Each structure stands twice: as C-alpha cells, then as structure tokens.
PDB file of C-alpha atoms in Angstrom:
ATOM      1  CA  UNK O   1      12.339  -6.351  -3.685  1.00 77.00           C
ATOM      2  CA  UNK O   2      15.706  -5.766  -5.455  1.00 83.00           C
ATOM      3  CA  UNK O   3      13.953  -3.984  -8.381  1.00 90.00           C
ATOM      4  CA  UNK O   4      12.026  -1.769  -6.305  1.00 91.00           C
ATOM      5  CA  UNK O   5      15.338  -0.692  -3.972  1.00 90.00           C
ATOM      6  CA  UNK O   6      16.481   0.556  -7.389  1.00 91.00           C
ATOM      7  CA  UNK O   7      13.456   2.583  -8.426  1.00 93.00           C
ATOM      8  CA  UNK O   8      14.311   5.646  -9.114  1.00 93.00           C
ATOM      9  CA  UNK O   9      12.318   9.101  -7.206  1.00 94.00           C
ATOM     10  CA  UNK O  10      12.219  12.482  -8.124  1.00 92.00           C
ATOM     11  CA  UNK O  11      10.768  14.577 -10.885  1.00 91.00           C
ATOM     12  CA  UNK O  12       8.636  12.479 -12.683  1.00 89.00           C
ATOM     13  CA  UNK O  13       8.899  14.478 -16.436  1.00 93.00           C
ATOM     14  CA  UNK O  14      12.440  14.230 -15.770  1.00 94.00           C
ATOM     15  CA  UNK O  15      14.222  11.014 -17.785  1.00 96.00           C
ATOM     16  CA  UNK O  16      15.063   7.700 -15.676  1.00 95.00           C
ATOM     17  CA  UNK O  17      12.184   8.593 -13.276  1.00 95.00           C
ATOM     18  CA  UNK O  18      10.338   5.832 -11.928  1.00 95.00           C
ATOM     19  CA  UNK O  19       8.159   7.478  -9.474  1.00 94.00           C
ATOM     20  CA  UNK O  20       7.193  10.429  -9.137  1.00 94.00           C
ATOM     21  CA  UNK O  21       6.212  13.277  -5.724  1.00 95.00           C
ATOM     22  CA  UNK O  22       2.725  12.770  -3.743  1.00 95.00           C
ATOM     23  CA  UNK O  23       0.404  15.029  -4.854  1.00 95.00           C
ATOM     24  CA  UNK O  24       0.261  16.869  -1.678  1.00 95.00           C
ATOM     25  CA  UNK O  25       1.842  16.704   2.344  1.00 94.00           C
ATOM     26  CA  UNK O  26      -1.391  15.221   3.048  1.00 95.00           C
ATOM     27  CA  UNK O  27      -0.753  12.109   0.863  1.00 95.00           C
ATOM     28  CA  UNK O  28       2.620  12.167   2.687  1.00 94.00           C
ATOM     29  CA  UNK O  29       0.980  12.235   6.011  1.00 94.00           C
ATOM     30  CA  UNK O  30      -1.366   9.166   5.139  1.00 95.00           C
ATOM     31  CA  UNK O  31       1.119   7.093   4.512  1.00 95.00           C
ATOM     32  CA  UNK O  32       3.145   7.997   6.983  1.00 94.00           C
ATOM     33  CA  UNK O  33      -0.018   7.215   9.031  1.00 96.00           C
ATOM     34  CA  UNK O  34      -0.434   3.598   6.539  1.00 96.00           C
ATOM     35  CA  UNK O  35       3.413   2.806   7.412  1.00 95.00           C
ATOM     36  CA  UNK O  36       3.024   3.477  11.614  1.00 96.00           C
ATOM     37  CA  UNK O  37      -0.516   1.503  11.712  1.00 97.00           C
ATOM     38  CA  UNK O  38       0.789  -1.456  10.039  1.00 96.00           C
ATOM     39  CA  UNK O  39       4.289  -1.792  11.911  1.00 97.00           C
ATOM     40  CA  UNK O  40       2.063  -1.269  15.260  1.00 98.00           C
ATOM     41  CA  UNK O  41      -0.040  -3.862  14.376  1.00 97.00           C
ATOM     42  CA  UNK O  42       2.588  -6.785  13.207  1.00 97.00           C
ATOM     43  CA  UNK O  43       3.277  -5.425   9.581  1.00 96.00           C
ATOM     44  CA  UNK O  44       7.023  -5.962   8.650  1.00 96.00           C
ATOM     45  CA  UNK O  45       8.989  -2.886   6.207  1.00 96.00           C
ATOM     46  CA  UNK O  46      10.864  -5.008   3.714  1.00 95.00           C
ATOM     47  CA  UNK O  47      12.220  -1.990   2.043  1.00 93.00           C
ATOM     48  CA  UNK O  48      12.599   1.638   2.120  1.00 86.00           C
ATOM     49  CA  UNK O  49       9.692   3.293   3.988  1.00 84.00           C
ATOM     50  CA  UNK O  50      11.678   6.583   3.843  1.00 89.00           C
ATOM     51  CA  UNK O  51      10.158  10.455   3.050  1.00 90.00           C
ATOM     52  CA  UNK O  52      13.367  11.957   0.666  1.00 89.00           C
ATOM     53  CA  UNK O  53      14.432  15.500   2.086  1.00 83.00           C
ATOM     54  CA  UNK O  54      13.017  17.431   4.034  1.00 78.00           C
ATOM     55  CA  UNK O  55      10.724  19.852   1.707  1.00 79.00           C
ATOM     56  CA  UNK O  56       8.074  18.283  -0.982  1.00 88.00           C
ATOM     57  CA  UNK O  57       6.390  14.890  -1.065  1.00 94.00           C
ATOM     58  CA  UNK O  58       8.577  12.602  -2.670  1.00 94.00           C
ATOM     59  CA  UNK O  59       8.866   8.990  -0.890  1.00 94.00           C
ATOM     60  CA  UNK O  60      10.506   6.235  -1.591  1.00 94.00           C
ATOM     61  CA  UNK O  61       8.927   2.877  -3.041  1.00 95.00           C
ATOM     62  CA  UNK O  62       8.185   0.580   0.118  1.00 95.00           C
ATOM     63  CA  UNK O  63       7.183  -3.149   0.470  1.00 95.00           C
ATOM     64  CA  UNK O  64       6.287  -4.427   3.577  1.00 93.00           C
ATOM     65  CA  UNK O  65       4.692  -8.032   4.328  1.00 95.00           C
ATOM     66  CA  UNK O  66       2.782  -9.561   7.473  1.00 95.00           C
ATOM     67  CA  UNK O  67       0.027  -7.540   6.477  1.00 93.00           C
ATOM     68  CA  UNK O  68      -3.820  -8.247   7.907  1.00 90.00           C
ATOM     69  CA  UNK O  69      -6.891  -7.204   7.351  1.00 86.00           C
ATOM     70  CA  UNK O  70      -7.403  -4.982  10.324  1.00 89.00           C
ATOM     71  CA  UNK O  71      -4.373  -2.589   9.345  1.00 92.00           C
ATOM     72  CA  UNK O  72      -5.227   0.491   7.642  1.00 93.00           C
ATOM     73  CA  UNK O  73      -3.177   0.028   4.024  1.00 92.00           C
ATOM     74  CA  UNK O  74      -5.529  -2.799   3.817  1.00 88.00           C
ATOM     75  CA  UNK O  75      -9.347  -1.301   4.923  1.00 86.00           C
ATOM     76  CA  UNK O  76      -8.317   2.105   2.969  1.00 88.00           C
ATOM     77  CA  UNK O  77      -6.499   3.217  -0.481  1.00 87.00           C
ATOM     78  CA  UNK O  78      -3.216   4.904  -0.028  1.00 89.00           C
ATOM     79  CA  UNK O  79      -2.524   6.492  -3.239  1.00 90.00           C
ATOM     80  CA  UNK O  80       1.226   6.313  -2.965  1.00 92.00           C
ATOM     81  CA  UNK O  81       3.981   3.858  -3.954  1.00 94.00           C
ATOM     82  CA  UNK O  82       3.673   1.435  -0.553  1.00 94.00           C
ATOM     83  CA  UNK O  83       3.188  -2.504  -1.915  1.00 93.00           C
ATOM     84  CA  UNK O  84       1.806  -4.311   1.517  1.00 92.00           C
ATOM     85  CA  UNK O  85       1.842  -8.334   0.910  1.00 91.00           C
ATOM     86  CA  UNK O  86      -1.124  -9.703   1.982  1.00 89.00           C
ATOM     87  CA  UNK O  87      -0.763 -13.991   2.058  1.00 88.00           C
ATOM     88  CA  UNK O  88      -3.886 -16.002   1.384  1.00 87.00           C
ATOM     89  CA  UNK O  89      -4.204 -19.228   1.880  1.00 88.00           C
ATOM     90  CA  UNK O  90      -7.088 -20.304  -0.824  1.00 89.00           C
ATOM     91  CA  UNK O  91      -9.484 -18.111  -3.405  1.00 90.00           C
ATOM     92  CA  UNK O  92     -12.361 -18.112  -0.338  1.00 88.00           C
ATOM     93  CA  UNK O  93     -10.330 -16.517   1.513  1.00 86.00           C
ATOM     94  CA  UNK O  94      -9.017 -13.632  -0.747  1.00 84.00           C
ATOM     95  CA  UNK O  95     -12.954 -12.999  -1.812  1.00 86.00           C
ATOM     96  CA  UNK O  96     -13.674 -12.910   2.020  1.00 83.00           C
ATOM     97  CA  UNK O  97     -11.382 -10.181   2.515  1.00 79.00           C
ATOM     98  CA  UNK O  98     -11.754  -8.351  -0.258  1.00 78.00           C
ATOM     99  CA  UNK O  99     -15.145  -7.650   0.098  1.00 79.00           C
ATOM    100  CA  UNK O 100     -14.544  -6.587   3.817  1.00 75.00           C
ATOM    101  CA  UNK O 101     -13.370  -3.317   3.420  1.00 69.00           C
ATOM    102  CA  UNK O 102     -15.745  -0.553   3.082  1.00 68.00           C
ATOM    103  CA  UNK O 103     -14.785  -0.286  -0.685  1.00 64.00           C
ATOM    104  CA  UNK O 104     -15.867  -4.335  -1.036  1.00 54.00           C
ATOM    105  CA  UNK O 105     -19.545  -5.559  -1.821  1.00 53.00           C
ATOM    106  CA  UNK O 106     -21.220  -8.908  -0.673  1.00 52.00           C
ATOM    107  CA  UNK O 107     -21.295 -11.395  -3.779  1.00 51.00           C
ATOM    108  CA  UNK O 108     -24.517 -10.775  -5.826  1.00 49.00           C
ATOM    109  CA  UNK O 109     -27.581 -13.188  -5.886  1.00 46.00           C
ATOM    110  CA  UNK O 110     -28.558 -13.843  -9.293  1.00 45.00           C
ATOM    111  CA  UNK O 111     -32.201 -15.271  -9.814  1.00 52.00           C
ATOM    112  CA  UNK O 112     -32.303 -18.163 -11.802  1.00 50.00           C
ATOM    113  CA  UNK O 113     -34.364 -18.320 -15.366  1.00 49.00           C
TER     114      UNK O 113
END
C-alpha cells in the first residue's frame, strides 16, 4: 500500500503522473457511492479514499480490504482508481463469486464427442 500512497494525481499528459481525473462528477459520485456502501457494510479504507480539491474529478488511489460480495465495488465496475481486496479461501470459491455478479455467467456445459 506504500507504492500506491505515493502515486502521483493530477494531469495525466503532464510528466510524473500516475493517475489521471475521472472522466466526469458522475464517476466521482459513484465512487463516492462504491467507498460509503462498502465502509457501511464492513469494508475497511486502507489508504487514501480522498476527492483532491474542491473543483474537477481527480481522486486519490484507494485500497480498502474486508470486502464481500454483497458490497457494491464488488456486484458493479467502478471505473476509477479504488483496489477493494477481496480474500478467497480456495479456486471454488473465487469462480463462485465471480460469476455472481450480473457481469458473471454460469460455467458452460460442453457435450461430449
């Protein structure tokens, strides 16, 4: 989590930039909306979680752990720089969940020749 503390925001031609502004105060708003959810629900901010100034969309890097499947950053796609943890405890489970989410498909039958 060190490196991403360190990441740098702002214009993202501009040299040294590591991430770059939301592409609109709606992306802001969702995950501002991502963040709240999670933290309501058990979700733990393990860095940043912070909107920079007041005016545009730029927002810092944020990790956050404790995650579950039943929190919104992990049912819908955030398009913005938030890295939520989810911890599995075998490859059955990870399939499981990722094909609950209303992106996710059942596993495909395959006939036999």
């Amino acid at each position: 989590m060190e490196k991403v503390r360190h990441l740098s925001v702002g214009d993202g031609f501009a040299p040294g930039v590591d991430v770059g502004p939301l592409i609109d105060m709606h992306a802001l708003a969702k995950i501002e909306s991502h963040i709240a959810d999670a933290v309501a629900k058990g979700g733990i901010i393990r860095c940043a979680a912070e909107h920079i100034g007041k005016d545009g969309t730029f927002f810092k890097p944020t990790v956050f752990t404790e995650i579950s499947s039943i929190m919104a950053v992990a049912q819908e796609e955030t398009f913005g720089p938030l890295a939520p943890i989810i911890r599995f405890h075998d490859a059955d489970q990870v399939i499981c969940e990722a094909n609950d989410t209303i992106t996710g498909s059942p596993p495909i039958s395959m006939p036999r020749t």
